[in-house]
Amino acid sequence: MRFRVTSRKTAGTAPTAQPASPSRSSWNRSRAMADVSPLLDRLRQTLATMEDVCIGCGSCLNRCELLEGCSWNLAALCAESRAALDGASTLDDVRRAMAKHRQLYRQIRLCAGCDRCTARCPQDLSMTDLWRPWRELLRDAGFILDADVALVEVDRVWNTFSVFRHLQGVRYDDLPVLHIAPIDAAETPDDPDADIALPPSAETLFFPGCTLSAYAPELTRMALAWLEEHEGPCLLSTQCCAWPLECVGEMRRAISWRERIVAAARERGVKRIVTVCPGCEKQLAAAAATVAPDMEFFSLARLMLDAGVQVSAHAFDGCPLPMTVVDSCNDRAGKHGPAVRELLAAVESRPFPCTGIDAWCCGAGGNVVSFDGRMPRQRTCRTFELGDAIGARTVVSACPTCAYTYAFERWMDARDANQHWGHMQNVNYLEVVFGRRINWPAIFNALVDMWNGEQAEWVAKRLMP
């Protein structure tokens, strides 16, 4: 995700050609003393398993611009990884390996973790099974810096989302919020949520995700009210699913945070979790398999469709038609996108060419922006290019983070006076369901002011290591 914009010059930084030496001043020194052997063993075991299963068919090669660009399939990537780790037993060994295997380093940093490359693998291999331990290793070795992690520490009191909500006065105290104590709550005296009361029991938890709950509080409230009307009493979670933490290599913290969320929901009697963001559902469902295997998950779009909700063309006032619905890369199983299409069936549309199992990343995945400011925007522009090619004028997303990302590109496009996408719009489907638009330009300007305005010093103290 793109959280920090200070000027046009910083919006699209040049890609890093080679791994920079980790900055000791911005790297958690305790990691230097950590025993990296278990992680190296796990990564080597993953490589051995993949190389044993992979048949080298190359089906992944043409499904990703990164693999295609260097003519690597998964087998070649595994072989390069194995060669890089040959003889490595310490973090210093890993650093030397990355300096030598620069193309491999770039692949790991530029990968969005979307799994499109292996989504049609005949052997059911998954790129993220390799990507996760590699990202964790790069974090331990200091290539992913504390400054990158600090912005997305969603298991702590202060992160980009909580700071924005605090400064904008976004509160949900009047609602039955399922609060999860951050890992640093005891040492953070200015925690604004410290006094949130334990909510009553309920069988349904609404999990809108970090983007919707931070940047679209009105839509969050409308969606919760609709759920309570149709499903009965609900709890609200304003937490993040910790995917951003995973992207910066903090795997153990991400898993722990998700499991705490699901466990807390179970303790309050929750039997089902309703999501808007496909990524949230994917991450929480994985956690539930461990701590609450009977937990059910539903997409809000599907519940609305089952309740008879239909959206008319009038709901798109201000948005040019035809529209097209773009799937999230986390929705390869089709639990959200198809329902959104049915909700909008009465509206003039064009079928997007890459959906379901073939969906591309919107550009937000993998925290790639902290390494290369251009690649995420190229991925975002691909969606607009594909939509423009089929004659669509409004891009509709099921995922709020996709909506954020597409809106950010349009905002940057206008700021840079390019106007490549001035003829196109984008919305999240809830905006047309409830007739309430998200004012993205105001949000992005507020994010800029957050870092450059009167409160910049206060923000820096809470978000920078």
PDB file of C-alpha atoms in Angstrom, residues 117-345:
ATOM      1  CA  CYS A 117       1.818 -17.335 -11.420  1.00  0.00           C
ATOM      2  CA  THR A 118       1.011 -20.654  -9.742  1.00  0.00           C
ATOM      3  CA  ALA A 119      -2.789 -20.360  -9.645  1.00  0.00           C
ATOM      4  CA  ARG A 120      -3.061 -22.860 -12.515  1.00  0.00           C
ATOM      5  CA  CYS A 121      -0.108 -25.035 -11.481  1.00  0.00           C
ATOM      6  CA  PRO A 122      -0.974 -28.669 -12.328  1.00  0.00           C
ATOM      7  CA  GLN A 123       0.955 -29.738  -9.222  1.00  0.00           C
ATOM      8  CA  ASP A 124      -0.866 -27.292  -6.904  1.00  0.00           C
ATOM      9  CA  LEU A 125       2.335 -25.499  -5.944  1.00  0.00           C
ATOM     10  CA  SER A 126       2.082 -21.986  -4.520  1.00  0.00           C
ATOM     11  CA  MET A 127       4.609 -19.215  -5.029  1.00  0.00           C
ATOM     12  CA  THR A 128       3.774 -17.681  -1.653  1.00  0.00           C
ATOM     13  CA  ASP A 129       4.969 -20.845   0.089  1.00  0.00           C
ATOM     14  CA  LEU A 130       8.411 -19.823  -1.148  1.00  0.00           C
ATOM     15  CA  TRP A 131       7.890 -16.061  -0.926  1.00  0.00           C
ATOM     16  CA  ARG A 132       6.928 -16.015   2.765  1.00  0.00           C
ATOM     17  CA  PRO A 133      10.101 -17.563   4.233  1.00  0.00           C
ATOM     18  CA  TRP A 134      12.231 -15.549   1.824  1.00  0.00           C
ATOM     19  CA  ARG A 135      10.566 -12.300   2.954  1.00  0.00           C
ATOM     20  CA  GLU A 136      11.043 -13.310   6.574  1.00  0.00           C
ATOM     21  CA  LEU A 137      14.706 -14.021   5.911  1.00  0.00           C
ATOM     22  CA  LEU A 138      15.207 -10.655   4.216  1.00  0.00           C
ATOM     23  CA  ARG A 139      13.592  -8.962   7.197  1.00  0.00           C
ATOM     24  CA  ASP A 140      15.860 -10.795   9.626  1.00  0.00           C
ATOM     25  CA  ALA A 141      18.888  -9.919   7.496  1.00  0.00           C
ATOM     26  CA  GLY A 142      17.991  -6.233   7.643  1.00  0.00           C
ATOM     27  CA  PHE A 143      17.057  -5.634   4.009  1.00  0.00           C
ATOM     28  CA  ILE A 144      13.480  -4.781   5.000  1.00  0.00           C
ATOM     29  CA  LEU A 145      14.035  -1.890   7.377  1.00  0.00           C
ATOM     30  CA  ASP A 146      12.302  -0.891  10.586  1.00  0.00           C
ATOM     31  CA  ALA A 147      11.162   2.302   8.858  1.00  0.00           C
ATOM     32  CA  ASP A 148       9.196   0.206   6.352  1.00  0.00           C
ATOM     33  CA  VAL A 149       7.733  -2.002   9.045  1.00  0.00           C
ATOM     34  CA  ALA A 150       6.763   0.801  11.443  1.00  0.00           C
ATOM     35  CA  LEU A 151       4.076   2.137   9.109  1.00  0.00           C
ATOM     36  CA  VAL A 152       2.213  -1.169   9.022  1.00  0.00           C
ATOM     37  CA  GLU A 153       2.633  -2.487  12.559  1.00  0.00           C
ATOM     38  CA  VAL A 154      -1.070  -3.138  12.854  1.00  0.00           C
ATOM     39  CA  ASP A 155      -0.589  -5.175  16.023  1.00  0.00           C
ATOM     40  CA  ARG A 156       0.687  -2.050  17.807  1.00  0.00           C
ATOM     41  CA  VAL A 157      -1.251   0.952  19.086  1.00  0.00           C
ATOM     42  CA  TRP A 158       0.066   3.315  16.448  1.00  0.00           C
ATOM     43  CA  ASN A 159       0.250   2.513  12.745  1.00  0.00           C
ATOM     44  CA  THR A 160      -0.777   4.361   9.610  1.00  0.00           C
ATOM     45  CA  PHE A 161      -4.430   3.436  10.008  1.00  0.00           C
ATOM     46  CA  SER A 162      -4.781   4.197  13.712  1.00  0.00           C
ATOM     47  CA  VAL A 163      -2.890   7.486  13.392  1.00  0.00           C
ATOM     48  CA  PHE A 164      -5.102   8.575  10.493  1.00  0.00           C
ATOM     49  CA  ARG A 165      -8.262   7.629  12.364  1.00  0.00           C
ATOM     50  CA  HIS A 166      -7.084   9.482  15.460  1.00  0.00           C
ATOM     51  CA  LEU A 167      -6.234  12.670  13.568  1.00  0.00           C
ATOM     52  CA  GLN A 168      -9.475  12.559  11.578  1.00  0.00           C
ATOM     53  CA  GLY A 169     -11.636  11.794  14.601  1.00  0.00           C
ATOM     54  CA  VAL A 170     -12.829   8.442  13.263  1.00  0.00           C
ATOM     55  CA  ARG A 171     -14.287   6.602  16.257  1.00  0.00           C
ATOM     56  CA  TYR A 172     -16.602   3.648  16.749  1.00  0.00           C
ATOM     57  CA  ASP A 173     -16.981   3.833  20.534  1.00  0.00           C
ATOM     58  CA  ASP A 174     -20.778   3.915  20.265  1.00  0.00           C
ATOM     59  CA  LEU A 175     -20.836   0.529  18.511  1.00  0.00           C
ATOM     60  CA  PRO A 176     -20.199  -3.001  19.849  1.00  0.00           C
ATOM     61  CA  VAL A 177     -16.497  -3.089  18.947  1.00  0.00           C
ATOM     62  CA  LEU A 178     -14.463  -6.238  19.463  1.00  0.00           C
ATOM     63  CA  HIS A 179     -11.236  -4.658  20.689  1.00  0.00           C
ATOM     64  CA  ILE A 180      -7.959  -6.589  20.607  1.00  0.00           C
ATOM     65  CA  ALA A 181      -5.278  -5.193  22.898  1.00  0.00           C
ATOM     66  CA  PRO A 182      -2.187  -4.250  20.857  1.00  0.00           C
ATOM     67  CA  ILE A 183       1.076  -5.930  21.781  1.00  0.00           C
ATOM     68  CA  ASP A 184       2.447  -2.641  23.137  1.00  0.00           C
ATOM     69  CA  ALA A 185      -0.717  -1.469  24.915  1.00  0.00           C
ATOM     70  CA  ALA A 186       0.860  -1.657  28.373  1.00  0.00           C
ATOM     71  CA  GLU A 187       3.695   0.670  27.383  1.00  0.00           C
ATOM     72  CA  THR A 188       1.648   3.144  25.322  1.00  0.00           C
ATOM     73  CA  PRO A 189      -0.128   5.586  27.646  1.00  0.00           C
ATOM     74  CA  ASP A 190      -1.856   7.485  24.834  1.00  0.00           C
ATOM     75  CA  ASP A 191      -3.713   4.461  23.417  1.00  0.00           C
ATOM     76  CA  PRO A 192      -7.045   6.008  22.311  1.00  0.00           C
ATOM     77  CA  ASP A 193      -8.820   2.644  22.492  1.00  0.00           C
ATOM     78  CA  ALA A 194      -7.603   1.613  25.933  1.00  0.00           C
ATOM     79  CA  ASP A 195     -11.000   2.156  27.574  1.00  0.00           C
ATOM     80  CA  ILE A 196     -13.201   0.386  25.020  1.00  0.00           C
ATOM     81  CA  ALA A 197     -15.603  -1.839  26.935  1.00  0.00           C
ATOM     82  CA  LEU A 198     -15.989  -5.544  26.292  1.00  0.00           C
ATOM     83  CA  PRO A 199     -18.891  -5.936  23.836  1.00  0.00           C
ATOM     84  CA  PRO A 200     -21.897  -8.191  24.391  1.00  0.00           C
ATOM     85  CA  SER A 201     -21.974 -11.627  22.839  1.00  0.00           C
ATOM     86  CA  ALA A 202     -23.103 -12.020  19.238  1.00  0.00           C
ATOM     87  CA  GLU A 203     -22.976 -14.748  16.625  1.00  0.00           C
ATOM     88  CA  THR A 204     -21.825 -12.481  13.775  1.00  0.00           C
ATOM     89  CA  LEU A 205     -18.667 -10.394  13.507  1.00  0.00           C
ATOM     90  CA  PHE A 206     -18.418  -7.764  10.795  1.00  0.00           C
ATOM     91  CA  PHE A 207     -14.809  -7.380   9.657  1.00  0.00           C
ATOM     92  CA  PRO A 208     -14.674  -4.480   7.161  1.00  0.00           C
ATOM     93  CA  GLY A 209     -10.863  -4.373   7.070  1.00  0.00           C
ATOM     94  CA  CYS A 210      -8.383  -1.576   7.674  1.00  0.00           C
ATOM     95  CA  THR A 211      -9.044   0.430   4.511  1.00  0.00           C
ATOM     96  CA  LEU A 212     -12.812   0.655   4.873  1.00  0.00           C
ATOM     97  CA  SER A 213     -12.846   1.250   8.629  1.00  0.00           C
ATOM     98  CA  ALA A 214     -10.144   3.947   8.456  1.00  0.00           C
ATOM     99  CA  TYR A 215     -11.048   5.817   5.283  1.00  0.00           C
ATOM    100  CA  ALA A 216     -14.783   5.159   4.880  1.00  0.00           C
ATOM    101  CA  PRO A 217     -16.373   5.220   8.351  1.00  0.00           C
ATOM    102  CA  GLU A 218     -19.796   6.162   6.956  1.00  0.00           C
ATOM    103  CA  LEU A 219     -19.839   3.121   4.671  1.00  0.00           C
ATOM    104  CA  THR A 220     -18.578   0.956   7.534  1.00  0.00           C
ATOM    105  CA  ARG A 221     -21.482   2.080   9.699  1.00  0.00           C
ATOM    106  CA  MET A 222     -24.007   1.638   6.891  1.00  0.00           C
ATOM    107  CA  ALA A 223     -22.787  -1.877   6.193  1.00  0.00           C
ATOM    108  CA  LEU A 224     -22.930  -2.802   9.883  1.00  0.00           C
ATOM    109  CA  ALA A 225     -26.463  -1.398  10.171  1.00  0.00           C
ATOM    110  CA  TRP A 226     -27.549  -3.416   7.137  1.00  0.00           C
ATOM    111  CA  LEU A 227     -26.034  -6.565   8.633  1.00  0.00           C
ATOM    112  CA  GLU A 228     -27.749  -6.021  11.974  1.00  0.00           C
ATOM    113  CA  GLU A 229     -31.070  -5.534  10.204  1.00  0.00           C
ATOM    114  CA  HIS A 230     -30.738  -8.727   8.166  1.00  0.00           C
ATOM    115  CA  GLU A 231     -28.578 -10.993  10.341  1.00  0.00           C
ATOM    116  CA  GLY A 232     -29.321  -9.851  13.886  1.00  0.00           C
ATOM    117  CA  PRO A 233     -26.884  -8.521  16.517  1.00  0.00           C
ATOM    118  CA  CYS A 234     -23.325  -8.094  15.237  1.00  0.00           C
ATOM    119  CA  LEU A 235     -19.959  -7.154  16.623  1.00  0.00           C
ATOM    120  CA  LEU A 236     -17.618  -4.854  14.716  1.00  0.00           C
ATOM    121  CA  SER A 237     -13.879  -5.351  14.310  1.00  0.00           C
ATOM    122  CA  THR A 238     -11.807  -2.371  13.225  1.00  0.00           C
ATOM    123  CA  GLN A 239      -8.594  -4.402  13.135  1.00  0.00           C
ATOM    124  CA  CYS A 240      -6.346  -5.093  10.169  1.00  0.00           C
ATOM    125  CA  CYS A 241      -5.887  -8.694   9.027  1.00  0.00           C
ATOM    126  CA  ALA A 242      -2.091  -8.163   9.234  1.00  0.00           C
ATOM    127  CA  TRP A 243      -1.410  -8.825   5.562  1.00  0.00           C
ATOM    128  CA  PRO A 244       0.751  -5.651   5.503  1.00  0.00           C
ATOM    129  CA  LEU A 245       2.832  -7.116   8.346  1.00  0.00           C
ATOM    130  CA  GLU A 246       3.291 -10.329   6.393  1.00  0.00           C
ATOM    131  CA  CYS A 247       4.454  -8.399   3.346  1.00  0.00           C
ATOM    132  CA  VAL A 248       7.324  -6.855   5.322  1.00  0.00           C
ATOM    133  CA  GLY A 249       8.464 -10.238   6.593  1.00  0.00           C
ATOM    134  CA  GLU A 250       6.875 -10.193  10.056  1.00  0.00           C
ATOM    135  CA  MET A 251       5.217 -13.567   9.526  1.00  0.00           C
ATOM    136  CA  ARG A 252       5.063 -14.726  13.128  1.00  0.00           C
ATOM    137  CA  ARG A 253       3.530 -11.477  14.317  1.00  0.00           C
ATOM    138  CA  ALA A 254       0.993 -11.521  11.488  1.00  0.00           C
ATOM    139  CA  ILE A 255      -0.112 -15.073  12.252  1.00  0.00           C
ATOM    140  CA  SER A 256      -0.306 -14.365  15.983  1.00  0.00           C
ATOM    141  CA  TRP A 257      -2.416 -11.244  15.432  1.00  0.00           C
ATOM    142  CA  ARG A 258      -4.921 -13.033  13.196  1.00  0.00           C
ATOM    143  CA  GLU A 259      -5.245 -15.911  15.604  1.00  0.00           C
ATOM    144  CA  ARG A 260      -5.873 -13.476  18.448  1.00  0.00           C
ATOM    145  CA  ILE A 261      -8.646 -11.791  16.459  1.00  0.00           C
ATOM    146  CA  VAL A 262     -10.392 -15.059  15.646  1.00  0.00           C
ATOM    147  CA  ALA A 263      -9.936 -16.421  19.176  1.00  0.00           C
ATOM    148  CA  ALA A 264     -11.378 -13.236  20.691  1.00  0.00           C
ATOM    149  CA  ALA A 265     -14.356 -13.459  18.354  1.00  0.00           C
ATOM    150  CA  ARG A 266     -14.963 -17.073  19.329  1.00  0.00           C
ATOM    151  CA  GLU A 267     -14.838 -16.128  23.018  1.00  0.00           C
ATOM    152  CA  ARG A 268     -17.656 -13.602  22.426  1.00  0.00           C
ATOM    153  CA  GLY A 269     -19.837 -16.271  20.857  1.00  0.00           C
ATOM    154  CA  VAL A 270     -19.104 -15.445  17.218  1.00  0.00           C
ATOM    155  CA  LYS A 271     -19.898 -18.264  14.805  1.00  0.00           C
ATOM    156  CA  ARG A 272     -19.543 -16.410  11.514  1.00  0.00           C
ATOM    157  CA  ILE A 273     -17.330 -13.612  10.226  1.00  0.00           C
ATOM    158  CA  VAL A 274     -18.606 -11.374   7.431  1.00  0.00           C
ATOM    159  CA  THR A 275     -15.968  -9.645   5.315  1.00  0.00           C
ATOM    160  CA  VAL A 276     -15.820  -7.028   2.579  1.00  0.00           C
ATOM    161  CA  CYS A 277     -12.168  -7.502   1.648  1.00  0.00           C
ATOM    162  CA  PRO A 278     -11.318 -10.895   0.079  1.00  0.00           C
ATOM    163  CA  GLY A 279      -7.820 -10.652   1.522  1.00  0.00           C
ATOM    164  CA  CYS A 280      -9.153 -10.296   5.060  1.00  0.00           C
ATOM    165  CA  GLU A 281     -11.286 -13.385   4.593  1.00  0.00           C
ATOM    166  CA  LYS A 282      -8.361 -15.363   3.204  1.00  0.00           C
ATOM    167  CA  GLN A 283      -6.034 -14.442   6.076  1.00  0.00           C
ATOM    168  CA  LEU A 284      -8.579 -14.874   8.873  1.00  0.00           C
ATOM    169  CA  ALA A 285      -9.828 -18.179   7.482  1.00  0.00           C
ATOM    170  CA  ALA A 286      -6.271 -19.511   7.608  1.00  0.00           C
ATOM    171  CA  ALA A 287      -6.033 -18.437  11.251  1.00  0.00           C
ATOM    172  CA  ALA A 288      -9.419 -19.933  12.056  1.00  0.00           C
ATOM    173  CA  ALA A 289      -8.260 -23.312  10.790  1.00  0.00           C
ATOM    174  CA  THR A 290      -5.931 -23.350  13.790  1.00  0.00           C
ATOM    175  CA  VAL A 291      -7.903 -21.676  16.590  1.00  0.00           C
ATOM    176  CA  ALA A 292     -11.569 -21.964  15.544  1.00  0.00           C
ATOM    177  CA  PRO A 293     -12.048 -24.604  12.829  1.00  0.00           C
ATOM    178  CA  ASP A 294     -15.853 -24.338  12.994  1.00  0.00           C
ATOM    179  CA  MET A 295     -15.861 -20.607  12.221  1.00  0.00           C
ATOM    180  CA  GLU A 296     -17.796 -19.738   9.055  1.00  0.00           C
ATOM    181  CA  PHE A 297     -16.944 -16.949   6.635  1.00  0.00           C
ATOM    182  CA  PHE A 298     -19.304 -15.023   4.357  1.00  0.00           C
ATOM    183  CA  SER A 299     -18.806 -12.189   1.903  1.00  0.00           C
ATOM    184  CA  LEU A 300     -21.060  -9.206   2.512  1.00  0.00           C
ATOM    185  CA  ALA A 301     -21.785  -9.055  -1.218  1.00  0.00           C
ATOM    186  CA  ARG A 302     -23.150 -12.610  -1.188  1.00  0.00           C
ATOM    187  CA  LEU A 303     -25.361 -11.907   1.830  1.00  0.00           C
ATOM    188  CA  MET A 304     -26.723  -8.811   0.116  1.00  0.00           C
ATOM    189  CA  LEU A 305     -27.423 -10.746  -3.057  1.00  0.00           C
ATOM    190  CA  ASP A 306     -29.199 -13.487  -1.124  1.00  0.00           C
ATOM    191  CA  ALA A 307     -31.303 -10.799   0.582  1.00  0.00           C
ATOM    192  CA  GLY A 308     -32.484  -9.530  -2.793  1.00  0.00           C
ATOM    193  CA  VAL A 309     -30.361  -6.390  -3.107  1.00  0.00           C
ATOM    194  CA  GLN A 310     -30.045  -5.124  -6.672  1.00  0.00           C
ATOM    195  CA  VAL A 311     -28.252  -1.994  -7.823  1.00  0.00           C
ATOM    196  CA  SER A 312     -29.709   0.168 -10.595  1.00  0.00           C
ATOM    197  CA  ALA A 313     -27.906   2.387 -13.071  1.00  0.00           C
ATOM    198  CA  HIS A 314     -29.078   5.445 -11.108  1.00  0.00           C
ATOM    199  CA  ALA A 315     -26.645   4.441  -8.352  1.00  0.00           C
ATOM    200  CA  PHE A 316     -23.813   5.216 -10.778  1.00  0.00           C
ATOM    201  CA  ASP A 317     -24.737   8.886 -11.133  1.00  0.00           C
ATOM    202  CA  GLY A 318     -21.456  10.729 -11.555  1.00  0.00           C
ATOM    203  CA  CYS A 319     -19.684   7.599 -12.772  1.00  0.00           C
ATOM    204  CA  PRO A 320     -19.586   7.030 -16.535  1.00  0.00           C
ATOM    205  CA  LEU A 321     -20.866   3.756 -17.949  1.00  0.00           C
ATOM    206  CA  PRO A 322     -20.265   1.050 -18.943  1.00  0.00           C
ATOM    207  CA  MET A 323     -18.604  -0.243 -15.808  1.00  0.00           C
ATOM    208  CA  THR A 324     -16.521  -3.354 -15.263  1.00  0.00           C
ATOM    209  CA  VAL A 325     -16.016  -5.392 -12.089  1.00  0.00           C
ATOM    210  CA  VAL A 326     -12.385  -6.210 -11.294  1.00  0.00           C
ATOM    211  CA  ASP A 327     -11.627  -9.150  -9.025  1.00  0.00           C
ATOM    212  CA  SER A 328      -9.150  -9.085  -6.169  1.00  0.00           C
ATOM    213  CA  CYS A 329      -6.113 -11.337  -6.474  1.00  0.00           C
ATOM    214  CA  ASN A 330      -7.165 -12.743  -3.088  1.00  0.00           C
ATOM    215  CA  ASP A 331     -10.501 -13.854  -4.533  1.00  0.00           C
ATOM    216  CA  ARG A 332      -9.335 -16.633  -6.821  1.00  0.00           C
ATOM    217  CA  ALA A 333     -11.963 -18.899  -5.251  1.00  0.00           C
ATOM    218  CA  GLY A 334     -14.689 -16.497  -6.406  1.00  0.00           C
ATOM    219  CA  LYS A 335     -16.458 -15.761  -3.115  1.00  0.00           C
ATOM    220  CA  HIS A 336     -16.765 -11.993  -3.638  1.00  0.00           C
ATOM    221  CA  GLY A 337     -16.398 -10.909  -7.273  1.00  0.00           C
ATOM    222  CA  PRO A 338     -19.183 -13.040  -8.806  1.00  0.00           C
ATOM    223  CA  ALA A 339     -21.632 -11.829  -6.150  1.00  0.00           C
ATOM    224  CA  VAL A 340     -20.726  -8.214  -6.898  1.00  0.00           C
ATOM    225  CA  ARG A 341     -21.363  -8.810 -10.600  1.00  0.00           C
ATOM    226  CA  GLU A 342     -24.795 -10.209  -9.811  1.00  0.00           C
ATOM    227  CA  LEU A 343     -25.576  -7.254  -7.546  1.00  0.00           C
ATOM    228  CA  LEU A 344     -24.797  -4.961 -10.487  1.00  0.00           C
ATOM    229  CA  ALA A 345     -26.391  -7.129 -13.188  1.00  0.00           C
TER     230      ALA A 345
END
